XYZ file of C-alpha atoms in Angstrom:
360
model
C 141.506 -140.216 2.229
C 141.475 -137.251 -0.111
C 143.440 -134.210 1.033
C 141.105 -131.360 2.082
C 140.540 -128.559 -0.378
C 141.508 -125.026 0.790
C 137.865 -124.323 1.627
C 137.540 -127.551 3.590
C 140.812 -126.876 5.359
C 139.612 -123.440 6.415
C 136.373 -124.932 7.693
C 138.285 -127.411 9.832
C 140.962 -125.055 11.174
C 140.842 -124.487 14.923
C 142.412 -121.533 16.677
C 144.096 -123.656 19.361
C 147.270 -125.324 18.000
C 147.058 -129.092 17.778
C 143.306 -129.447 18.205
C 142.825 -131.197 14.887
C 145.553 -133.765 15.549
C 144.269 -134.290 19.097
C 140.724 -134.841 17.832
C 141.858 -137.379 15.263
C 143.983 -139.245 17.818
C 140.877 -139.422 20.015
C 138.810 -140.856 17.124
C 140.916 -144.013 16.920
C 138.793 -146.287 19.129
C 135.736 -145.454 17.005
C 137.691 -145.979 13.783
C 138.981 -149.368 14.940
C 135.497 -150.405 16.066
C 133.985 -149.328 12.740
C 136.520 -151.348 10.764
C 135.887 -154.428 12.889
C 132.092 -154.114 12.716
C 131.592 -152.850 9.174
C 134.740 -153.611 7.207
C 135.918 -157.032 8.342
C 133.541 -158.921 6.052
C 134.771 -157.150 2.920
C 138.382 -157.695 3.948
C 137.737 -161.403 4.478
C 136.160 -161.641 1.021
C 139.234 -160.075 -0.595
C 141.485 -162.374 1.439
C 139.604 -165.439 0.239
C 139.961 -164.411 -3.411
C 143.678 -163.701 -3.054
C 144.305 -166.928 -1.114
C 142.681 -168.914 -3.936
C 145.349 -167.576 -6.309
C 148.191 -168.859 -4.067
C 150.717 -165.992 -4.334
C 154.319 -167.177 -3.943
C 155.831 -163.859 -2.854
C 154.655 -160.459 -1.561
C 155.931 -157.003 -2.433
C 154.857 -154.039 -0.281
C 154.790 -150.541 -1.720
C 154.383 -147.348 0.326
C 155.803 -143.983 1.362
C 156.140 -142.218 4.723
C 153.727 -143.365 7.431
C 152.363 -146.030 5.100
C 155.890 -147.423 4.772
C 155.753 -148.231 8.487
C 152.408 -149.973 7.949
C 154.107 -151.967 5.185
C 156.900 -152.998 7.542
C 154.282 -154.270 10.011
C 152.608 -156.220 7.208
C 155.983 -157.719 6.290
C 156.381 -159.104 9.810
C 152.825 -160.463 9.754
C 153.087 -162.138 6.360
C 156.471 -163.712 7.015
C 155.663 -164.891 10.546
C 152.028 -165.943 10.138
C 152.052 -167.208 6.543
C 155.707 -167.995 5.869
C 155.517 -165.919 2.687
C 158.736 -164.131 1.740
C 158.179 -160.367 1.516
C 160.071 -157.389 0.183
C 159.663 -153.620 0.280
C 159.425 -152.205 -3.240
C 161.979 -149.782 -4.628
C 159.509 -147.850 -6.767
C 162.138 -145.928 -8.707
C 163.231 -149.163 -10.400
C 160.078 -148.915 -12.498
C 159.032 -145.235 -12.251
C 162.514 -143.763 -12.847
C 164.510 -146.575 -14.464
C 161.727 -148.310 -16.382
C 162.766 -151.790 -15.230
C 160.721 -154.704 -16.582
C 159.834 -157.284 -13.938
C 158.223 -160.703 -13.991
C 155.605 -160.465 -11.232
C 153.439 -163.437 -12.106
C 151.955 -165.005 -8.939
C 153.348 -162.133 -6.846
C 151.002 -160.218 -4.549
C 151.793 -156.493 -4.654
C 150.208 -154.560 -1.773
C 150.274 -150.780 -2.117
C 149.447 -148.771 0.999
C 148.473 -145.112 0.831
C 146.017 -143.228 3.017
C 145.083 -140.809 0.220
C 145.578 -143.187 -2.695
C 146.622 -140.181 -4.749
C 150.428 -140.245 -4.941
C 151.432 -140.476 -8.629
C 154.453 -142.714 -8.029
C 152.342 -145.233 -6.115
C 149.729 -145.262 -8.855
C 152.370 -145.635 -11.584
C 154.207 -148.379 -9.705
C 150.986 -150.323 -9.095
C 149.919 -149.987 -12.710
C 153.315 -151.298 -13.839
C 153.069 -154.198 -11.380
C 149.652 -155.189 -12.685
C 150.908 -155.052 -16.266
C 153.798 -157.303 -15.182
C 151.341 -159.970 -14.028
C 151.068 -159.170 -10.314
C 148.021 -159.598 -8.108
C 147.542 -155.989 -7.005
C 145.897 -154.866 -3.787
C 145.481 -151.246 -2.663
C 144.970 -150.346 1.011
C 143.627 -146.798 1.299
C 141.288 -144.488 3.163
C 139.755 -143.408 -0.142
C 137.937 -146.074 -2.200
C 137.470 -143.596 -5.059
C 141.170 -142.801 -5.346
C 143.329 -143.329 -8.467
C 145.249 -146.046 -6.611
C 142.081 -147.965 -5.761
C 140.935 -147.697 -9.378
C 144.184 -149.013 -10.857
C 144.409 -151.968 -8.429
C 142.659 -155.300 -8.880
C 141.581 -155.433 -5.240
C 141.050 -152.749 -2.609
C 140.735 -152.529 1.184
C 139.037 -149.447 2.638
C 140.465 -148.703 6.114
C 137.333 -146.647 6.916
C 139.097 -144.151 9.192
C 137.001 -141.176 8.099
C 138.377 -137.794 6.938
C 141.800 -136.925 8.332
C 142.739 -133.229 8.213
C 145.854 -132.885 10.389
C 148.985 -133.361 8.321
C 150.479 -135.990 10.692
C 148.602 -139.235 10.050
C 147.251 -140.866 13.213
C 143.932 -142.677 12.890
C 144.659 -143.749 9.311
C 147.856 -145.381 10.565
C 146.202 -147.578 13.193
C 143.258 -148.349 10.918
C 145.670 -149.458 8.187
C 147.495 -151.710 10.663
C 144.216 -153.331 11.642
C 143.132 -153.755 8.012
C 146.386 -155.576 7.206
C 146.024 -157.743 10.303
C 142.502 -158.740 9.236
C 143.740 -159.449 5.714
C 146.494 -161.762 6.955
C 144.052 -163.466 9.300
C 141.760 -164.053 6.341
C 144.608 -165.402 4.212
C 145.448 -167.951 6.911
C 141.812 -168.909 7.562
C 141.550 -167.107 10.912
C 138.549 -165.164 12.180
C 140.304 -162.061 13.536
C 138.387 -162.269 16.806
C 141.544 -161.534 18.800
C 141.269 -157.909 17.630
C 137.874 -157.341 19.254
C 139.460 -155.996 22.442
C 141.470 -153.261 20.685
C 138.912 -150.393 20.737
C 138.428 -150.686 24.498
C 142.161 -150.862 25.193
C 142.666 -147.827 22.936
C 140.121 -145.921 25.023
C 142.096 -146.818 28.154
C 145.236 -145.355 26.617
C 143.560 -142.110 25.606
C 142.260 -141.623 29.149
C 145.888 -141.410 30.363
C 146.814 -138.268 28.446
C 148.098 -136.561 31.617
C 150.780 -139.251 32.017
C 151.993 -138.609 28.491
C 152.001 -134.852 29.054
C 154.264 -135.325 32.077
C 156.683 -137.406 29.985
C 156.632 -134.793 27.220
C 158.200 -132.238 29.581
C 161.421 -134.303 29.426
C 161.788 -133.552 25.732
C 160.870 -129.884 25.505
C 164.487 -128.903 24.839
C 165.732 -132.137 23.298
C 168.089 -131.721 20.347
C 168.034 -135.355 19.235
C 166.209 -138.553 20.200
C 166.714 -142.260 19.646
C 163.939 -144.863 19.422
C 164.471 -148.604 19.550
C 162.520 -151.860 19.620
C 162.502 -155.301 18.077
C 160.042 -157.534 16.242
C 156.544 -156.155 15.921
C 157.642 -153.114 17.949
C 160.082 -151.995 15.243
C 157.412 -150.451 12.963
C 156.108 -148.616 16.043
C 159.397 -146.872 16.785
C 159.886 -145.963 13.137
C 156.438 -144.370 13.085
C 156.977 -142.664 16.462
C 160.249 -141.142 15.253
C 158.565 -139.951 12.067
C 155.725 -138.347 14.031
C 158.173 -136.521 16.281
C 160.272 -135.279 13.377
C 157.374 -134.041 11.282
C 155.714 -132.196 14.164
C 158.633 -130.898 16.280
C 161.461 -130.920 13.668
C 163.689 -132.671 16.251
C 165.982 -135.242 14.608
C 164.728 -138.635 15.778
C 166.554 -141.835 14.854
C 164.841 -145.220 14.953
C 166.717 -148.504 15.157
C 166.035 -152.159 15.554
C 167.662 -153.075 18.850
C 169.977 -155.424 16.960
C 171.118 -152.614 14.661
C 171.549 -150.216 17.580
C 174.195 -152.513 19.045
C 176.089 -152.582 15.730
C 177.643 -149.133 16.012
C 174.977 -146.493 16.724
C 175.069 -147.364 20.439
C 178.317 -145.381 20.584
C 176.390 -142.109 20.249
C 174.207 -142.888 23.270
C 175.480 -141.361 26.512
C 174.060 -140.221 29.815
C 172.435 -137.173 28.221
C 170.964 -139.000 25.231
C 167.179 -139.446 25.361
C 166.225 -142.975 24.322
C 162.675 -144.276 24.018
C 162.271 -148.050 23.892
C 159.054 -149.841 22.958
C 159.047 -153.251 24.648
C 156.441 -155.690 23.309
C 155.098 -158.350 25.645
C 156.386 -161.358 23.744
C 159.369 -162.545 21.717
C 160.243 -159.074 20.468
C 160.433 -157.770 24.009
C 162.559 -160.729 25.093
C 164.962 -160.105 22.198
C 165.249 -156.446 23.241
C 166.382 -157.192 26.821
C 170.155 -157.266 26.103
C 169.797 -153.895 24.368
C 168.002 -152.385 27.357
C 170.748 -153.701 29.627
C 173.460 -152.067 27.495
C 171.546 -148.777 27.500
C 171.260 -148.873 31.289
C 174.989 -149.602 31.564
C 175.738 -146.511 29.474
C 173.578 -144.368 31.737
C 171.165 -143.430 28.959
C 168.040 -141.440 29.784
C 165.896 -144.480 28.998
C 162.114 -144.172 28.840
C 160.210 -147.411 28.242
C 156.753 -147.929 26.778
C 155.857 -151.497 27.640
C 155.135 -153.941 30.482
C 155.314 -152.720 34.072
C 158.468 -154.712 34.919
C 160.420 -153.070 32.079
C 159.138 -149.600 32.925
C 160.269 -150.084 36.545
C 163.882 -150.653 35.417
C 163.986 -147.524 33.243
C 164.464 -143.829 34.044
C 160.759 -143.331 33.397
C 158.049 -144.839 31.257
C 154.492 -145.633 30.365
C 152.911 -148.983 31.193
C 151.029 -150.272 28.171
C 147.704 -152.125 28.713
C 148.751 -155.093 26.588
C 148.161 -157.992 28.977
C 146.430 -160.805 27.117
C 146.813 -159.064 23.742
C 148.611 -161.029 21.014
C 152.031 -159.537 20.262
C 151.107 -158.795 16.646
C 148.131 -156.721 17.839
C 150.060 -154.788 20.473
C 151.544 -152.719 17.640
C 148.158 -151.049 17.122
C 148.076 -149.947 20.772
C 151.750 -149.073 21.256
C 151.690 -146.120 18.878
C 148.778 -144.263 20.500
C 150.650 -142.845 23.531
C 153.571 -142.047 21.231
C 151.254 -140.065 18.954
C 150.124 -138.199 22.060
C 153.761 -137.670 23.009
C 154.570 -136.090 19.641
C 151.529 -133.835 20.016
C 152.415 -132.769 23.566
C 156.118 -132.176 22.867
C 155.202 -130.020 19.869
C 152.784 -127.922 21.920
C 155.368 -127.554 24.703
C 157.857 -126.237 22.150
C 155.391 -123.587 20.988
C 154.629 -125.152 17.604
C 151.458 -126.366 15.882
C 151.376 -130.106 15.149
C 148.364 -129.715 12.846
C 150.312 -127.924 10.143
C 154.046 -128.712 10.146
C 155.860 -126.312 7.851
C 156.761 -127.485 4.383
C 154.656 -130.677 4.446
C 151.676 -131.762 2.363
C 149.106 -134.483 2.980
C 149.677 -136.022 -0.448
C 153.320 -136.312 -1.444
C 154.063 -136.218 -5.159
C 157.276 -137.945 -6.223
C 158.142 -139.570 -9.513
């Protein structure tokens, strides 16, 4: 999407703190439904054209929230297609001027606005180096979309709050549909997502009760594994950019390799437990956290929530593990919103942040 002009921003400013972010969180079921009903065909067409070119490797380019979308796409592409993937270090080309051979490499650049100069420059350089370039944005008229060979519109609609919410989940779904298209799937497993998202939004009071635990928190730790890892990275980012509370996110495997030492009985830890292999891999980590007496809050299946200090049962029964990611983040977006309000701050306009980040 394009960042709102000052006049547009004034027109969309509400007096009650957090109303813009709350409204955009609530728009997610409609945004997911719109992408499934109106955008899936175009995504499948792009997938067919890319598949015909048989890319041998994938590079993912993004910043901020979109970087967490890219991490999700990395899991999808490596697990579902067996394609090796890497996350681009843009400064190798934009700052150091490195020359790369990117023939037969698919470069996917993800940016809600499509306006960040470093993303545009990096994508242009990749295309000149022989890459197949694909932009994933919420703005089909953006500079990034124009410089890329292919484009996916996530169709989330205008997003005015500085913390990205609906563009995040829409981007996840767009990448899922792309990978399904690349592997010859129909994406029908995603049809249930809008309804499950509505179920989550109807439980706002549960999230508000959990938020009270973190009103005076000085630091938080998030952990998960597998497809849940992008979720905790995004949840930590949302909390930091709205509340300014330092929030650290770790793969459960990495948490055990040292950082676990900082977790004690007064350390708030939020674990996202997928229903699948990622959740199974996280079990030893949850056990170690319980042994250390951590204040452990779980977002996941009922059995895991029951063994934690508190939690939120996710409605993910029967949902493929790779699609649970799209649902997991919604209550955590609500949590960031509610904690920020409880701390007397406005999540719509975090200080010192801009919708389009300009780096070079």
